[in-house]
Amino acid sequence: MKLSLLAGAAAAIPVAFAMPVQAENPAHVQQLLETNLCQGCDLSGADLTQAHLIGADLRDADLQGATLVEANLEGADLSRADLTGADLTSAFLTNALLQDATLDEANLTDASVYFAEVNGASFLDANLTGADIVGTPISVGGD
């Protein structure tokens, strides 16, 4: 009996690690998509691919590991948002507010970042390959 229980647990552990982790609050995702207002929401790990979030209020939101591929974040307020490890591939960030936001290890490959406010934002190890950055003071490289 103990052996079969142990064997079952041993088989379940790798399956549990292979399953994708969904940490976002589904009610917060729905609120964002319906109202564009989600200050302080838990959207970590959320799939917001191609979401139209023009002018969205995402201040202080937890977007760690979120998928925002091809999302339209034009004029969105992401002040103090945590986008650590988020995938913003081909996202549109014109006039976005990113003051004091954390974009460490975020993927901004081919993103369009036009005239975004980035004072105090952190881009440590962010991937900016092919990103179109205009009128936004993001420095690439070092001394």
Short mmCIF file of N, CA, C and O in Angstrom, two decimals, residues 29-138:
data_model
loop_
_atom_site.label_atom_id
_atom_site.label_comp_id
_atom_site.label_asym_id
_atom_site.label_seq_id
_atom_site.Cartn_x
_atom_site.Cartn_y
_atom_site.Cartn_z
N VAL A 29 -8.26 40.06 -14.20
CA VAL A 29 -8.12 40.02 -15.66
C VAL A 29 -9.42 40.47 -16.30
O VAL A 29 -9.43 41.31 -17.21
N GLN A 30 -10.52 39.93 -15.83
CA GLN A 30 -11.83 40.31 -16.38
C GLN A 30 -12.11 41.79 -16.16
O GLN A 30 -12.59 42.49 -17.07
N GLN A 31 -11.80 42.29 -14.97
CA GLN A 31 -12.00 43.71 -14.67
C GLN A 31 -11.21 44.58 -15.65
O GLN A 31 -11.73 45.56 -16.17
N LEU A 32 -9.94 44.22 -15.88
CA LEU A 32 -9.10 44.98 -16.80
C LEU A 32 -9.69 44.99 -18.20
O LEU A 32 -9.81 46.03 -18.83
N LEU A 33 -10.05 43.82 -18.70
CA LEU A 33 -10.55 43.72 -20.07
C LEU A 33 -11.90 44.41 -20.25
O LEU A 33 -12.21 44.89 -21.34
N GLU A 34 -12.70 44.48 -19.19
CA GLU A 34 -14.02 45.11 -19.30
C GLU A 34 -14.00 46.61 -19.05
O GLU A 34 -14.78 47.35 -19.64
N THR A 35 -13.09 47.08 -18.15
CA THR A 35 -13.13 48.48 -17.74
C THR A 35 -11.88 49.27 -18.06
O THR A 35 -11.90 50.50 -18.00
N ASN A 36 -10.75 48.59 -18.34
CA ASN A 36 -9.46 49.23 -18.53
C ASN A 36 -8.94 49.86 -17.24
O ASN A 36 -8.03 50.67 -17.26
N LEU A 37 -9.54 49.51 -16.11
CA LEU A 37 -9.13 50.04 -14.81
C LEU A 37 -8.73 48.87 -13.91
O LEU A 37 -9.56 48.02 -13.59
N CYS A 38 -7.46 48.86 -13.52
CA CYS A 38 -7.01 47.73 -12.70
C CYS A 38 -5.81 48.15 -11.85
O CYS A 38 -4.79 47.46 -11.83
N GLN A 39 -5.93 49.26 -11.16
CA GLN A 39 -4.86 49.73 -10.30
C GLN A 39 -4.60 48.72 -9.20
O GLN A 39 -5.52 48.27 -8.52
N GLY A 40 -3.32 48.32 -9.04
CA GLY A 40 -2.92 47.40 -7.99
C GLY A 40 -3.36 45.96 -8.20
O GLY A 40 -3.29 45.15 -7.28
N CYS A 41 -3.80 45.62 -9.39
CA CYS A 41 -4.30 44.27 -9.67
C CYS A 41 -3.19 43.23 -9.73
O CYS A 41 -2.05 43.54 -10.06
N ASP A 42 -3.55 41.97 -9.47
CA ASP A 42 -2.64 40.84 -9.62
C ASP A 42 -2.88 40.23 -11.00
O ASP A 42 -3.84 39.50 -11.21
N LEU A 43 -2.02 40.58 -11.92
CA LEU A 43 -2.08 40.07 -13.29
C LEU A 43 -0.83 39.26 -13.61
O LEU A 43 -0.49 39.06 -14.77
N SER A 44 -0.15 38.80 -12.57
CA SER A 44 1.10 38.05 -12.77
C SER A 44 0.81 36.77 -13.55
O SER A 44 -0.11 36.04 -13.22
N GLY A 45 1.57 36.57 -14.61
CA GLY A 45 1.42 35.38 -15.43
C GLY A 45 0.22 35.42 -16.37
O GLY A 45 -0.02 34.44 -17.08
N ALA A 46 -0.53 36.50 -16.39
CA ALA A 46 -1.73 36.58 -17.24
C ALA A 46 -1.36 36.60 -18.72
O ALA A 46 -0.35 37.17 -19.11
N ASP A 47 -2.20 35.99 -19.53
CA ASP A 47 -2.03 36.02 -20.98
C ASP A 47 -2.91 37.14 -21.53
O ASP A 47 -4.13 37.01 -21.62
N LEU A 48 -2.27 38.25 -21.88
CA LEU A 48 -2.96 39.42 -22.41
C LEU A 48 -2.49 39.67 -23.84
O LEU A 48 -2.40 40.81 -24.29
N THR A 49 -2.23 38.60 -24.57
CA THR A 49 -1.78 38.69 -25.95
C THR A 49 -2.79 39.47 -26.78
O THR A 49 -3.99 39.19 -26.72
N GLN A 50 -2.31 40.45 -27.51
CA GLN A 50 -3.10 41.30 -28.42
C GLN A 50 -4.22 42.05 -27.71
O GLN A 50 -5.18 42.49 -28.34
N ALA A 51 -4.11 42.24 -26.40
CA ALA A 51 -5.14 42.98 -25.66
C ALA A 51 -5.09 44.46 -26.05
O ALA A 51 -4.02 45.03 -26.27
N HIS A 52 -6.24 45.07 -26.15
CA HIS A 52 -6.36 46.50 -26.42
C HIS A 52 -6.52 47.20 -25.08
O HIS A 52 -7.60 47.25 -24.52
N LEU A 53 -5.39 47.72 -24.58
CA LEU A 53 -5.35 48.33 -23.26
C LEU A 53 -5.01 49.81 -23.37
O LEU A 53 -4.28 50.36 -22.56
N ILE A 54 -5.57 50.46 -24.38
CA ILE A 54 -5.31 51.88 -24.63
C ILE A 54 -5.82 52.68 -23.43
O ILE A 54 -6.99 52.57 -23.05
N GLY A 55 -4.92 53.46 -22.82
CA GLY A 55 -5.28 54.30 -21.69
C GLY A 55 -5.59 53.54 -20.41
O GLY A 55 -6.14 54.11 -19.48
N ALA A 56 -5.23 52.28 -20.33
CA ALA A 56 -5.53 51.47 -19.15
C ALA A 56 -4.83 52.00 -17.90
O ALA A 56 -3.70 52.49 -17.96
N ASP A 57 -5.51 51.91 -16.77
CA ASP A 57 -4.92 52.28 -15.48
C ASP A 57 -4.37 51.01 -14.84
O ASP A 57 -5.12 50.19 -14.30
N LEU A 58 -3.06 50.84 -14.94
CA LEU A 58 -2.38 49.68 -14.40
C LEU A 58 -1.34 50.10 -13.36
O LEU A 58 -0.34 49.42 -13.15
N ARG A 59 -1.58 51.24 -12.71
CA ARG A 59 -0.65 51.70 -11.68
C ARG A 59 -0.54 50.65 -10.58
O ARG A 59 -1.54 50.08 -10.15
N ASP A 60 0.69 50.40 -10.16
CA ASP A 60 0.99 49.47 -9.07
C ASP A 60 0.56 48.03 -9.35
O ASP A 60 0.48 47.22 -8.43
N ALA A 61 0.25 47.69 -10.58
CA ALA A 61 -0.19 46.33 -10.92
C ALA A 61 0.98 45.35 -10.92
O ALA A 61 2.11 45.72 -11.23
N ASP A 62 0.69 44.12 -10.58
CA ASP A 62 1.68 43.04 -10.62
C ASP A 62 1.50 42.31 -11.95
O ASP A 62 0.54 41.57 -12.13
N LEU A 63 2.41 42.58 -12.87
CA LEU A 63 2.39 41.96 -14.20
C LEU A 63 3.62 41.08 -14.40
O LEU A 63 4.05 40.85 -15.52
N GLN A 64 4.17 40.56 -13.31
CA GLN A 64 5.36 39.72 -13.41
C GLN A 64 5.06 38.51 -14.29
O GLN A 64 4.07 37.80 -14.06
N GLY A 65 5.89 38.29 -15.30
CA GLY A 65 5.74 37.13 -16.16
C GLY A 65 4.51 37.16 -17.05
O GLY A 65 4.18 36.16 -17.68
N ALA A 66 3.82 38.29 -17.13
CA ALA A 66 2.63 38.38 -17.97
C ALA A 66 3.02 38.35 -19.45
O ALA A 66 4.12 38.76 -19.84
N THR A 67 2.11 37.87 -20.29
CA THR A 67 2.31 37.84 -21.73
C THR A 67 1.50 38.97 -22.34
O THR A 67 0.27 38.95 -22.31
N LEU A 68 2.20 39.96 -22.87
CA LEU A 68 1.59 41.13 -23.47
C LEU A 68 2.04 41.26 -24.93
O LEU A 68 2.21 42.36 -25.45
N VAL A 69 2.23 40.12 -25.58
CA VAL A 69 2.69 40.10 -26.97
C VAL A 69 1.66 40.83 -27.84
O VAL A 69 0.47 40.56 -27.78
N GLU A 70 2.14 41.80 -28.61
CA GLU A 70 1.32 42.59 -29.53
C GLU A 70 0.19 43.34 -28.82
O GLU A 70 -0.80 43.72 -29.43
N ALA A 71 0.33 43.57 -27.52
CA ALA A 71 -0.68 44.34 -26.78
C ALA A 71 -0.56 45.81 -27.13
O ALA A 71 0.54 46.32 -27.36
N ASN A 72 -1.68 46.51 -27.17
CA ASN A 72 -1.68 47.94 -27.41
C ASN A 72 -1.83 48.63 -26.06
O ASN A 72 -2.92 48.65 -25.48
N LEU A 73 -0.74 49.21 -25.57
CA LEU A 73 -0.70 49.89 -24.29
C LEU A 73 -0.53 51.40 -24.49
O LEU A 73 0.04 52.08 -23.64
N GLU A 74 -1.04 51.91 -25.60
CA GLU A 74 -0.91 53.33 -25.89
C GLU A 74 -1.57 54.15 -24.78
O GLU A 74 -2.73 53.94 -24.43
N GLY A 75 -0.79 55.07 -24.20
CA GLY A 75 -1.31 55.95 -23.16
C GLY A 75 -1.62 55.25 -21.85
O GLY A 75 -2.20 55.85 -20.95
N ALA A 76 -1.25 53.98 -21.71
CA ALA A 76 -1.53 53.25 -20.47
C ALA A 76 -0.66 53.79 -19.33
O ALA A 76 0.48 54.19 -19.54
N ASP A 77 -1.22 53.80 -18.13
CA ASP A 77 -0.47 54.23 -16.95
C ASP A 77 0.02 52.99 -16.21
O ASP A 77 -0.75 52.30 -15.56
N LEU A 78 1.31 52.71 -16.36
CA LEU A 78 1.96 51.57 -15.73
C LEU A 78 2.92 52.04 -14.64
O LEU A 78 3.88 51.35 -14.31
N SER A 79 2.66 53.20 -14.07
CA SER A 79 3.52 53.74 -13.02
C SER A 79 3.61 52.76 -11.87
O SER A 79 2.60 52.23 -11.41
N ARG A 80 4.82 52.49 -11.46
CA ARG A 80 5.14 51.58 -10.34
C ARG A 80 4.68 50.15 -10.57
O ARG A 80 4.66 49.33 -9.64
N ALA A 81 4.31 49.80 -11.79
CA ALA A 81 3.92 48.42 -12.10
C ALA A 81 5.16 47.52 -12.12
O ALA A 81 6.26 47.96 -12.45
N ASP A 82 4.97 46.27 -11.77
CA ASP A 82 6.06 45.29 -11.80
C ASP A 82 5.87 44.40 -13.02
O ASP A 82 4.99 43.54 -13.05
N LEU A 83 6.70 44.64 -14.03
CA LEU A 83 6.66 43.87 -15.27
C LEU A 83 7.90 42.98 -15.39
O LEU A 83 8.33 42.65 -16.49
N THR A 84 8.44 42.56 -14.27
CA THR A 84 9.62 41.71 -14.26
C THR A 84 9.33 40.44 -15.07
O THR A 84 8.35 39.74 -14.82
N GLY A 85 10.17 40.18 -16.07
CA GLY A 85 10.03 38.97 -16.87
C GLY A 85 8.82 38.95 -17.79
O GLY A 85 8.51 37.92 -18.37
N ALA A 86 8.14 40.07 -17.94
CA ALA A 86 6.97 40.12 -18.84
C ALA A 86 7.41 40.03 -20.30
O ALA A 86 8.49 40.48 -20.66
N ASP A 87 6.54 39.47 -21.14
CA ASP A 87 6.82 39.38 -22.57
C ASP A 87 6.01 40.45 -23.29
O ASP A 87 4.80 40.34 -23.45
N LEU A 88 6.71 41.51 -23.70
CA LEU A 88 6.11 42.63 -24.41
C LEU A 88 6.55 42.65 -25.87
O LEU A 88 6.64 43.70 -26.49
N THR A 89 6.80 41.48 -26.43
CA THR A 89 7.23 41.38 -27.82
C THR A 89 6.21 42.07 -28.72
O THR A 89 5.01 41.79 -28.64
N SER A 90 6.68 42.97 -29.55
CA SER A 90 5.85 43.71 -30.51
C SER A 90 4.71 44.49 -29.86
O SER A 90 3.71 44.81 -30.50
N ALA A 91 4.86 44.81 -28.58
CA ALA A 91 3.85 45.63 -27.91
C ALA A 91 3.98 47.08 -28.36
O ALA A 91 5.03 47.52 -28.82
N PHE A 92 2.91 47.82 -28.23
CA PHE A 92 2.84 49.22 -28.64
C PHE A 92 2.70 50.07 -27.38
O PHE A 92 1.68 49.98 -26.68
N LEU A 93 3.74 50.88 -27.07
CA LEU A 93 3.79 51.62 -25.82
C LEU A 93 3.88 53.14 -26.04
O LEU A 93 4.52 53.85 -25.28
N THR A 94 3.22 53.65 -27.06
CA THR A 94 3.25 55.09 -27.32
C THR A 94 2.60 55.85 -26.17
O THR A 94 1.50 55.50 -25.72
N ASN A 95 3.30 56.87 -25.69
CA ASN A 95 2.82 57.74 -24.60
C ASN A 95 2.47 56.98 -23.33
O ASN A 95 1.68 57.47 -22.50
N ALA A 96 3.03 55.80 -23.14
CA ALA A 96 2.79 55.04 -21.91
C ALA A 96 3.54 55.69 -20.75
O ALA A 96 4.60 56.29 -20.93
N LEU A 97 2.97 55.59 -19.57
CA LEU A 97 3.61 56.09 -18.36
C LEU A 97 4.22 54.91 -17.62
O LEU A 97 3.51 54.02 -17.17
N LEU A 98 5.55 54.91 -17.55
CA LEU A 98 6.28 53.80 -16.92
C LEU A 98 7.14 54.31 -15.76
O LEU A 98 8.13 53.68 -15.40
N GLN A 99 6.76 55.44 -15.14
CA GLN A 99 7.55 55.98 -14.05
C GLN A 99 7.66 54.98 -12.91
O GLN A 99 6.65 54.41 -12.48
N ASP A 100 8.88 54.77 -12.47
CA ASP A 100 9.19 53.86 -11.36
C ASP A 100 8.71 52.43 -11.59
O ASP A 100 8.55 51.66 -10.63
N ALA A 101 8.45 52.05 -12.82
CA ALA A 101 8.05 50.68 -13.14
C ALA A 101 9.29 49.78 -13.18
O ALA A 101 10.41 50.25 -13.40
N THR A 102 9.09 48.51 -12.97
CA THR A 102 10.18 47.54 -13.03
C THR A 102 9.97 46.66 -14.26
O THR A 102 8.98 45.95 -14.36
N LEU A 103 10.91 46.77 -15.20
CA LEU A 103 10.87 45.96 -16.42
C LEU A 103 12.12 45.09 -16.51
O LEU A 103 12.57 44.75 -17.60
N ASP A 104 12.65 44.70 -15.37
CA ASP A 104 13.85 43.86 -15.34
C ASP A 104 13.54 42.52 -16.02
O ASP A 104 12.49 41.92 -15.79
N GLU A 105 14.45 42.11 -16.90
CA GLU A 105 14.34 40.85 -17.64
C GLU A 105 13.09 40.77 -18.52
O GLU A 105 12.69 39.69 -18.95
N ALA A 106 12.47 41.91 -18.79
CA ALA A 106 11.31 41.93 -19.68
C ALA A 106 11.78 41.79 -21.13
O ALA A 106 12.87 42.19 -21.49
N ASN A 107 10.93 41.20 -21.96
CA ASN A 107 11.24 41.03 -23.37
C ASN A 107 10.46 42.10 -24.16
O ASN A 107 9.25 42.01 -24.28
N LEU A 108 11.20 43.09 -24.66
CA LEU A 108 10.61 44.15 -25.46
C LEU A 108 11.06 44.04 -26.92
O LEU A 108 11.10 45.03 -27.64
N THR A 109 11.35 42.83 -27.36
CA THR A 109 11.78 42.61 -28.73
C THR A 109 10.73 43.17 -29.69
O THR A 109 9.55 42.87 -29.58
N ASP A 110 11.19 44.00 -30.63
CA ASP A 110 10.34 44.59 -31.68
C ASP A 110 9.20 45.45 -31.12
O ASP A 110 8.23 45.74 -31.83
N ALA A 111 9.29 45.86 -29.86
CA ALA A 111 8.25 46.74 -29.29
C ALA A 111 8.41 48.15 -29.85
O ALA A 111 9.50 48.56 -30.26
N SER A 112 7.32 48.89 -29.86
CA SER A 112 7.32 50.30 -30.27
C SER A 112 7.13 51.13 -29.01
O SER A 112 6.07 51.09 -28.39
N VAL A 113 8.19 51.85 -28.64
CA VAL A 113 8.17 52.66 -27.43
C VAL A 113 8.38 54.11 -27.84
O VAL A 113 9.51 54.56 -28.01
N TYR A 114 7.30 54.83 -28.04
CA TYR A 114 7.36 56.20 -28.52
C TYR A 114 6.92 57.15 -27.41
O TYR A 114 5.80 57.04 -26.90
N PHE A 115 7.79 58.09 -27.08
CA PHE A 115 7.47 59.17 -26.14
C PHE A 115 6.90 58.66 -24.81
O PHE A 115 5.97 59.24 -24.26
N ALA A 116 7.44 57.56 -24.33
CA ALA A 116 7.02 57.01 -23.05
C ALA A 116 7.76 57.73 -21.92
O ALA A 116 8.91 58.15 -22.08
N GLU A 117 7.11 57.85 -20.78
CA GLU A 117 7.71 58.43 -19.58
C GLU A 117 8.33 57.29 -18.78
O GLU A 117 7.61 56.39 -18.33
N VAL A 118 9.65 57.33 -18.62
CA VAL A 118 10.34 56.22 -17.97
C VAL A 118 11.19 56.65 -16.76
O VAL A 118 12.04 55.89 -16.32
N ASN A 119 10.93 57.83 -16.22
CA ASN A 119 11.71 58.30 -15.07
C ASN A 119 11.63 57.29 -13.93
O ASN A 119 10.55 56.89 -13.51
N GLY A 120 12.80 56.86 -13.45
CA GLY A 120 12.87 55.94 -12.33
C GLY A 120 12.58 54.49 -12.68
O GLY A 120 12.62 53.62 -11.81
N ALA A 121 12.30 54.20 -13.95
CA ALA A 121 12.01 52.82 -14.36
C ALA A 121 13.31 52.01 -14.42
O ALA A 121 14.38 52.53 -14.70
N SER A 122 13.20 50.72 -14.16
CA SER A 122 14.34 49.82 -14.20
C SER A 122 14.18 48.85 -15.37
O SER A 122 13.14 48.21 -15.52
N PHE A 123 15.24 48.77 -16.19
CA PHE A 123 15.25 47.90 -17.37
C PHE A 123 16.42 46.92 -17.29
O PHE A 123 16.98 46.53 -18.30
N LEU A 124 16.80 46.50 -16.10
CA LEU A 124 17.95 45.62 -15.91
C LEU A 124 17.75 44.32 -16.68
O LEU A 124 16.76 43.61 -16.51
N ASP A 125 18.68 44.02 -17.58
CA ASP A 125 18.67 42.80 -18.40
C ASP A 125 17.43 42.67 -19.28
O ASP A 125 17.05 41.55 -19.67
N ALA A 126 16.78 43.78 -19.59
CA ALA A 126 15.63 43.75 -20.51
C ALA A 126 16.15 43.51 -21.93
O ALA A 126 17.23 43.97 -22.29
N ASN A 127 15.37 42.80 -22.73
CA ASN A 127 15.73 42.54 -24.11
C ASN A 127 15.05 43.59 -24.99
O ASN A 127 13.83 43.60 -25.13
N LEU A 128 15.86 44.47 -25.59
CA LEU A 128 15.35 45.55 -26.44
C LEU A 128 15.70 45.31 -27.90
O LEU A 128 15.67 46.23 -28.71
N THR A 129 15.99 44.07 -28.27
CA THR A 129 16.37 43.73 -29.63
C THR A 129 15.29 44.17 -30.62
O THR A 129 14.14 43.75 -30.50
N GLY A 130 15.65 45.00 -31.56
CA GLY A 130 14.73 45.43 -32.61
C GLY A 130 13.65 46.38 -32.13
O GLY A 130 12.76 46.75 -32.91
N ALA A 131 13.72 46.81 -30.88
CA ALA A 131 12.70 47.75 -30.37
C ALA A 131 12.88 49.10 -31.05
O ALA A 131 14.00 49.55 -31.30
N ASP A 132 11.78 49.74 -31.36
CA ASP A 132 11.77 51.06 -31.97
C ASP A 132 11.51 52.05 -30.84
O ASP A 132 10.37 52.16 -30.36
N ILE A 133 12.57 52.74 -30.40
CA ILE A 133 12.47 53.64 -29.25
C ILE A 133 12.68 55.06 -29.74
O ILE A 133 13.74 55.41 -30.24
N VAL A 134 11.63 55.88 -29.60
CA VAL A 134 11.67 57.26 -30.09
C VAL A 134 11.20 58.19 -28.98
O VAL A 134 10.16 57.95 -28.35
N GLY A 135 11.97 59.26 -28.73
CA GLY A 135 11.57 60.26 -27.75
C GLY A 135 11.43 59.71 -26.34
O GLY A 135 10.70 60.25 -25.53
N THR A 136 12.15 58.63 -26.06
CA THR A 136 12.10 57.97 -24.75
C THR A 136 13.53 57.78 -24.28
O THR A 136 14.32 57.14 -24.97
N PRO A 137 13.87 58.31 -23.10
CA PRO A 137 15.25 58.25 -22.63
C PRO A 137 15.64 56.90 -22.04
O PRO A 137 15.87 56.77 -20.85
N ILE A 138 15.72 55.90 -22.89
CA ILE A 138 16.22 54.59 -22.46
C ILE A 138 17.61 54.44 -23.04
O ILE A 138 17.81 54.55 -24.25
#
